[in-house]
Coordinates of C-alpha atoms in Angstrom, one line a residue:
Chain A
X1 CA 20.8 -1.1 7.6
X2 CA 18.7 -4.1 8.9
X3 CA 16.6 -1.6 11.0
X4 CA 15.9 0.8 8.7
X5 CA 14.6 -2.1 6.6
X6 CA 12.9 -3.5 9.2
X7 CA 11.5 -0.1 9.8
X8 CA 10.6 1.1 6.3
X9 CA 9.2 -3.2 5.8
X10 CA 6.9 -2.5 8.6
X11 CA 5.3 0.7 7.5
X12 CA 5.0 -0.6 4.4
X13 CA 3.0 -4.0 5.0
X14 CA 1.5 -1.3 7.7
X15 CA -0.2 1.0 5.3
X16 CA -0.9 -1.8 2.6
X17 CA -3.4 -3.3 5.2
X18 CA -4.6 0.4 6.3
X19 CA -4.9 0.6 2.8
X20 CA -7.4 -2.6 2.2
X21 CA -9.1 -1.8 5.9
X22 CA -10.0 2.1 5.8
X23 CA -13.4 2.3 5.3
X24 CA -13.1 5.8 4.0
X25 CA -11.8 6.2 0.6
X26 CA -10.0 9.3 1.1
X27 CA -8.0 7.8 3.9
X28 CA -7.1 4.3 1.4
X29 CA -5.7 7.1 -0.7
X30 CA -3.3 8.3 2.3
X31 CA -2.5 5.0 3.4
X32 CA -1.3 4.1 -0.2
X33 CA 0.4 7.6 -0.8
X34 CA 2.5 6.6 2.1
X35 CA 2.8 2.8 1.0
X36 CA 4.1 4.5 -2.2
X37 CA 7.0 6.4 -0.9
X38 CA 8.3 3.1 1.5
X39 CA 8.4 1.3 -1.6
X40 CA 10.3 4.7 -2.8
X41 CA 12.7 4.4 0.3
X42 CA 13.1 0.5 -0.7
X43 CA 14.6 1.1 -4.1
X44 CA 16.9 3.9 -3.0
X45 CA 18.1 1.2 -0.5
X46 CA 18.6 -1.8 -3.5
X47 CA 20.9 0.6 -5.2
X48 CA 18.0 2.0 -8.0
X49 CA 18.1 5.6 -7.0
X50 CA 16.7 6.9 -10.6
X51 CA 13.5 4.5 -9.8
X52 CA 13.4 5.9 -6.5
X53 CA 13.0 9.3 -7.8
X54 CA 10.5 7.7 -10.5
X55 CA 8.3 6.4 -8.2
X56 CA 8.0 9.7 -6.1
X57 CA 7.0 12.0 -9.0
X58 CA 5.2 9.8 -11.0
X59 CA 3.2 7.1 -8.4
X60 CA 3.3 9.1 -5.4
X61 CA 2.6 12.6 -7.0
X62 CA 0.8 11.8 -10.3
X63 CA -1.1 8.6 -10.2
X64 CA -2.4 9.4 -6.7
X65 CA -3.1 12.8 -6.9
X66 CA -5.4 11.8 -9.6
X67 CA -6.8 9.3 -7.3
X68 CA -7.2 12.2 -4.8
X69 CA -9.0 14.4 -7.4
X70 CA -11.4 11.5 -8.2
X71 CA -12.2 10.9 -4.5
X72 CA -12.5 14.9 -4.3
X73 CA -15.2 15.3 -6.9
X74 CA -17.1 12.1 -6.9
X75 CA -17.8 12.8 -3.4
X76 CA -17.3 9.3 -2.2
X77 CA -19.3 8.5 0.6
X78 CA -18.2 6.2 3.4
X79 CA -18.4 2.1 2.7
X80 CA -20.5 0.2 4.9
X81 CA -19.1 -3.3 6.4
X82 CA -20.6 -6.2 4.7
X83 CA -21.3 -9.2 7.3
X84 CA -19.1 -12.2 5.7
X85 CA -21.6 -15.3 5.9
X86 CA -20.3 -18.5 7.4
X87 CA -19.7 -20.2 4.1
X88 CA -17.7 -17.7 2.9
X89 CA -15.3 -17.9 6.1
X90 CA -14.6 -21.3 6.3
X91 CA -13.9 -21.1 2.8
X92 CA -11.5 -18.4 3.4
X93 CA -9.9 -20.2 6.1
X94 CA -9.4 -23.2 4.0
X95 CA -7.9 -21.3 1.4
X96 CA -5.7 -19.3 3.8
X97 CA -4.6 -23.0 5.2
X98 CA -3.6 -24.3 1.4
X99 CA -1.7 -21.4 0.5
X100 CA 0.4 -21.7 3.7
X101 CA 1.1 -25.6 2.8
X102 CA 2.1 -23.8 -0.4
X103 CA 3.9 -21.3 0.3
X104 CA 6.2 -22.6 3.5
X105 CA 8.4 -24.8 1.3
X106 CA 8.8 -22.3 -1.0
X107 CA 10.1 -20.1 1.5
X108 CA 12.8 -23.0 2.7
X109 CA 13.8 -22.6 -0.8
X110 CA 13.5 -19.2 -1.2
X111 CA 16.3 -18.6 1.2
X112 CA 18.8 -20.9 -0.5
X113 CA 18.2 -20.2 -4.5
X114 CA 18.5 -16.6 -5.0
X115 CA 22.4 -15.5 -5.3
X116 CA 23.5 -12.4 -3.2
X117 CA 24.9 -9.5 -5.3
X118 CA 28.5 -9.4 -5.6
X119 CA 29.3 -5.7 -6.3
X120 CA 26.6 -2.4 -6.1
X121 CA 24.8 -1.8 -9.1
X122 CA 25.0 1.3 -10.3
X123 CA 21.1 2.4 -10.6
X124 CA 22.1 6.3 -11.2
X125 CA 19.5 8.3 -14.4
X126 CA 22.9 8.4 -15.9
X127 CA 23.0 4.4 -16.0
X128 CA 20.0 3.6 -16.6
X129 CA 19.6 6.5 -19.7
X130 CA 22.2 4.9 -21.0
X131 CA 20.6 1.5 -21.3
X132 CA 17.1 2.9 -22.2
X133 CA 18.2 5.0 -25.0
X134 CA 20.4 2.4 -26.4
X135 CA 19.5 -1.2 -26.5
X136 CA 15.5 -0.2 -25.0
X137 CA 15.4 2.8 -27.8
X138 CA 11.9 1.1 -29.0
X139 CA 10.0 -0.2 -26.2
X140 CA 10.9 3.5 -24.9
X141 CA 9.4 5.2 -28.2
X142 CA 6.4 2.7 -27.9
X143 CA 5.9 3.4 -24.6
X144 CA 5.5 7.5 -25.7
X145 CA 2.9 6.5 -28.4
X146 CA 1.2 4.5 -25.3
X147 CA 0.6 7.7 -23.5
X148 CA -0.4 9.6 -25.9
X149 CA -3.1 6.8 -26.7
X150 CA -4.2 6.7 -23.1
X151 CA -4.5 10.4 -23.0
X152 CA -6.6 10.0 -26.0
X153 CA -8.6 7.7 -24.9
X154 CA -9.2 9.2 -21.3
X155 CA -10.9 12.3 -22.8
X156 CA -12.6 10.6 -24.8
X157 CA -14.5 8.2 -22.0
X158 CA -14.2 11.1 -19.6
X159 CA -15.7 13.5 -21.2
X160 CA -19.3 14.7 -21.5
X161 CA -21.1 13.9 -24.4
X162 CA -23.6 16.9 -25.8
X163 CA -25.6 16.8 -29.4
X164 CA -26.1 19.7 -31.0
X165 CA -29.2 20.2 -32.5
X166 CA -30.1 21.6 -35.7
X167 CA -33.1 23.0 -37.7
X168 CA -33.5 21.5 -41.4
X169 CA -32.0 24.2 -43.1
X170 CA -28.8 22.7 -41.3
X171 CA -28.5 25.8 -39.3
X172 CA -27.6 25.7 -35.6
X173 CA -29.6 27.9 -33.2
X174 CA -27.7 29.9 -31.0
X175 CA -29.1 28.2 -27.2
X176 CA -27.6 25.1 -28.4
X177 CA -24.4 26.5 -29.7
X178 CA -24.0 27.7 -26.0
X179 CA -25.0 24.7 -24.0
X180 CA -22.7 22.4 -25.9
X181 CA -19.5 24.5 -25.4
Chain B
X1 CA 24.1 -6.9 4.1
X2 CA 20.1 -7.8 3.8
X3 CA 19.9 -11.2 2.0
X4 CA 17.6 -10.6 -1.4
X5 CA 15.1 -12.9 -0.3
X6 CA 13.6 -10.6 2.5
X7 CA 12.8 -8.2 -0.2
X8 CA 11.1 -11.2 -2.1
X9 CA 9.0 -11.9 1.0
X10 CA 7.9 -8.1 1.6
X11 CA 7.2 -8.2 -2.2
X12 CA 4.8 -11.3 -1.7
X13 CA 3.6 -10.1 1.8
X14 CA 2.3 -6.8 -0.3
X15 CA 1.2 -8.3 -3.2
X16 CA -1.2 -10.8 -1.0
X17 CA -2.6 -7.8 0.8
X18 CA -3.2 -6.3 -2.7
X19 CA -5.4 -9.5 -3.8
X20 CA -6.9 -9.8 -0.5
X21 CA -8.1 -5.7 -0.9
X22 CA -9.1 -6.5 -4.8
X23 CA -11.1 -9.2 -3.7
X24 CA -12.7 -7.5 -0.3
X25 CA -13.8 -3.9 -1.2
X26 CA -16.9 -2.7 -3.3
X27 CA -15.4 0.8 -4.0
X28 CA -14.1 0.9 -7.4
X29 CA -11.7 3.4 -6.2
X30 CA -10.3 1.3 -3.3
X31 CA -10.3 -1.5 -5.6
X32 CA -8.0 0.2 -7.9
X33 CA -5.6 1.7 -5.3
X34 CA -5.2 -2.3 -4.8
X35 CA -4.4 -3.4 -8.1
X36 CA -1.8 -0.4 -7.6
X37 CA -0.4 -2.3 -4.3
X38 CA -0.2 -5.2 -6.6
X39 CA 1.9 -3.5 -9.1
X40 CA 4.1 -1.9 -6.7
X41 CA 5.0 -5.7 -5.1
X42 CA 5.6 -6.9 -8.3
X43 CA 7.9 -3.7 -9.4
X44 CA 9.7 -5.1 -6.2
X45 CA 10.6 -8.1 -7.5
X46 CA 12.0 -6.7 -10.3
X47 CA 14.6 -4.2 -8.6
X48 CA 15.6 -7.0 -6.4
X49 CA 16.1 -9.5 -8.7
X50 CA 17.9 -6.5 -10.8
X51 CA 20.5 -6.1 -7.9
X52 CA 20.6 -9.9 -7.1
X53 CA 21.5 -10.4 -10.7
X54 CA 23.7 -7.4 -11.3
X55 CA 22.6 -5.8 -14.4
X56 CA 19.9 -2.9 -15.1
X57 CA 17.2 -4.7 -17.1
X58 CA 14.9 -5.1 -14.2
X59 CA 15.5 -1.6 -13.2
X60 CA 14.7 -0.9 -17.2
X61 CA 11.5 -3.4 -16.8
X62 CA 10.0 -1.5 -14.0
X63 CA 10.4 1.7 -15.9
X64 CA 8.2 0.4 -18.1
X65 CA 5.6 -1.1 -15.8
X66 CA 5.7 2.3 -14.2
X67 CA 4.5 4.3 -17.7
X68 CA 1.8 1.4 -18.3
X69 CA 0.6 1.8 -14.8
X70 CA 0.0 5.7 -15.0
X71 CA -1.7 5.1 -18.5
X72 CA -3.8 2.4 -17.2
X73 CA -4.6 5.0 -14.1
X74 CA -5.5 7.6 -16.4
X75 CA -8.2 5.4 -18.5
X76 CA -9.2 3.3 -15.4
X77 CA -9.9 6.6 -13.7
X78 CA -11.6 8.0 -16.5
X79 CA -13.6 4.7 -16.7
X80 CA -15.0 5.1 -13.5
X81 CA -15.8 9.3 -14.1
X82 CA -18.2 7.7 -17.1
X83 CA -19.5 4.6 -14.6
X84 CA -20.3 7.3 -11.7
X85 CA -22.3 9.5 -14.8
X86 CA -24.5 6.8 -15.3
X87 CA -25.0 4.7 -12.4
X88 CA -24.5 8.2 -9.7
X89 CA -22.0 5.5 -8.0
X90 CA -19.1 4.2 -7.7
X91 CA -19.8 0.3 -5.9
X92 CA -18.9 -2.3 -8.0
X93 CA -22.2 -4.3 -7.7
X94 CA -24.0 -1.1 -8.8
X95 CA -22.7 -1.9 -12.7
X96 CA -24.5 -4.7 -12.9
X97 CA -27.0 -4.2 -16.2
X98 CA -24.6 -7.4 -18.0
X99 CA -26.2 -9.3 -15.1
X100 CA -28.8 -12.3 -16.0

């Protein structure tokens, strides 16, 4: 159990950082796809198998194959590396330095505050559906009308914009009818 | 038995590298596969705490981050379709018209 966390921790933090250092955008994609499905393999191991499932079909093989799709046919051209001035460096090291003064306590603390689980949850669709169409009925139908919004207002940025023009009589010549279908 | 904290710490770990990313690349579209890493870390937290405290709702919380995160894709994405119309790329210091 410890090392297949260990593993699936490493590959994880892995491709995060391949992720943020591949200068080729098509490549942060694959990094990320794969960051998606350790996080996948993650809540399959904290006893939320339905999430698992979730985050395969609708991260992992929605989300970023529209990233794909966008990298496809914006024809994304490799970044260049920026040189970081000196300012900026020592500026990041003495942020780096303040948020480990920060963040080691917390960690001592970390360790001792949050309670181990008694018995496994039961993360099955069953369990869950039975919460989310219960107590989480609205958020759930909210959450439906939030999609369809998004949808909405993704064609609606996406798309491209053509005016039709037309003589006085209010007639619309028949060139125009064609180039704004 | 893994103590819940560990998943805590990877959480954190990932959501740094997620800020650090944000903060780093000009690519809008590397930039938002980062904010992505960040929501990923923080959907963590939520299934761990979930099994730490022994009830679904976290498990119900991250559901719900997970719809909001593939509508905000859809409209972020589009976003940047409409930015690459206009500006012919996709750099964040190209969008810079707002700029004194």
């Amino acid at each position: 159990m410890i090392l297949f966390f260990a593993l699936i921790a490493f590959i994880m933090v892995a491709s995060a950082v391949a992720v943020v250092l591949f200068r080729n955008p098509l490549q942060s994609a694959l990094a990320l796809i794969l960051h998606m499905i350790c996080v996948a393999a993650v809540y399959a191991q904290l006893d939320a198998h339905f999430l698992a499932a979730v985050q395969i079909v609708v991260y992992a093989g929605a989300i970023m194959v529209l990233v794909l799709f966008l990298v496809m046919l914006l024809n994304i051209k490799v970044e260049k590396l920026r040189p970081i001035g000196r300012v900026y460096m020592a500026l990041g090291v003495l942020a780096g330095a303040g948020f480990l003064v920060i963040l080691v306590p917390v960690l001592q603390k970390v360790f001792t505050m949050v309670p181990d689980p008694i018995a496994p949850l039961e993360g099955t669709a069953k369990a869950v559906g039975r919460i989310l169409y219960t107590e989480y009925l609205f958020p759930f139908e909210i959450a439906s009308v939030l999609i369809f919004v998004a949808i909405v207002g993704a064609v609606m940025v996406a798309k491209r914009n053509y005016t039709v023009v037309g003589t006085s009589s209010g007639e619309v010549p028949e060139s125009a009818k064609e180039a704004s279908r | 038995m893994i103590p819940i904290s560990w998943y805590l710490i990877l959480a954190a770990v990932c959501f740094f590298i997620g800020v650090l990313g944000f903060v780093i690349r000009r690519n809008a579209i590397v930039v938002f596969m980062c904010l992505e890493i960040m929501l990923n870390a923080v959907n963590l937290t939520f299934v761990a705490f979930s099994q730490s405290v022994g009830n679904l709702q976290g498990q119900l919380a991250v559901f719900f981050v997970m719809v909001v995160a593939a509508a905000e894709a859809s409209i972020g994405l589009a976003i940047i379709i409409a930015l690459f119309r206009s500006m012919k790329s996709v750099e964040t210091s190209s969008a810079a018209e707002l700029r004194h």
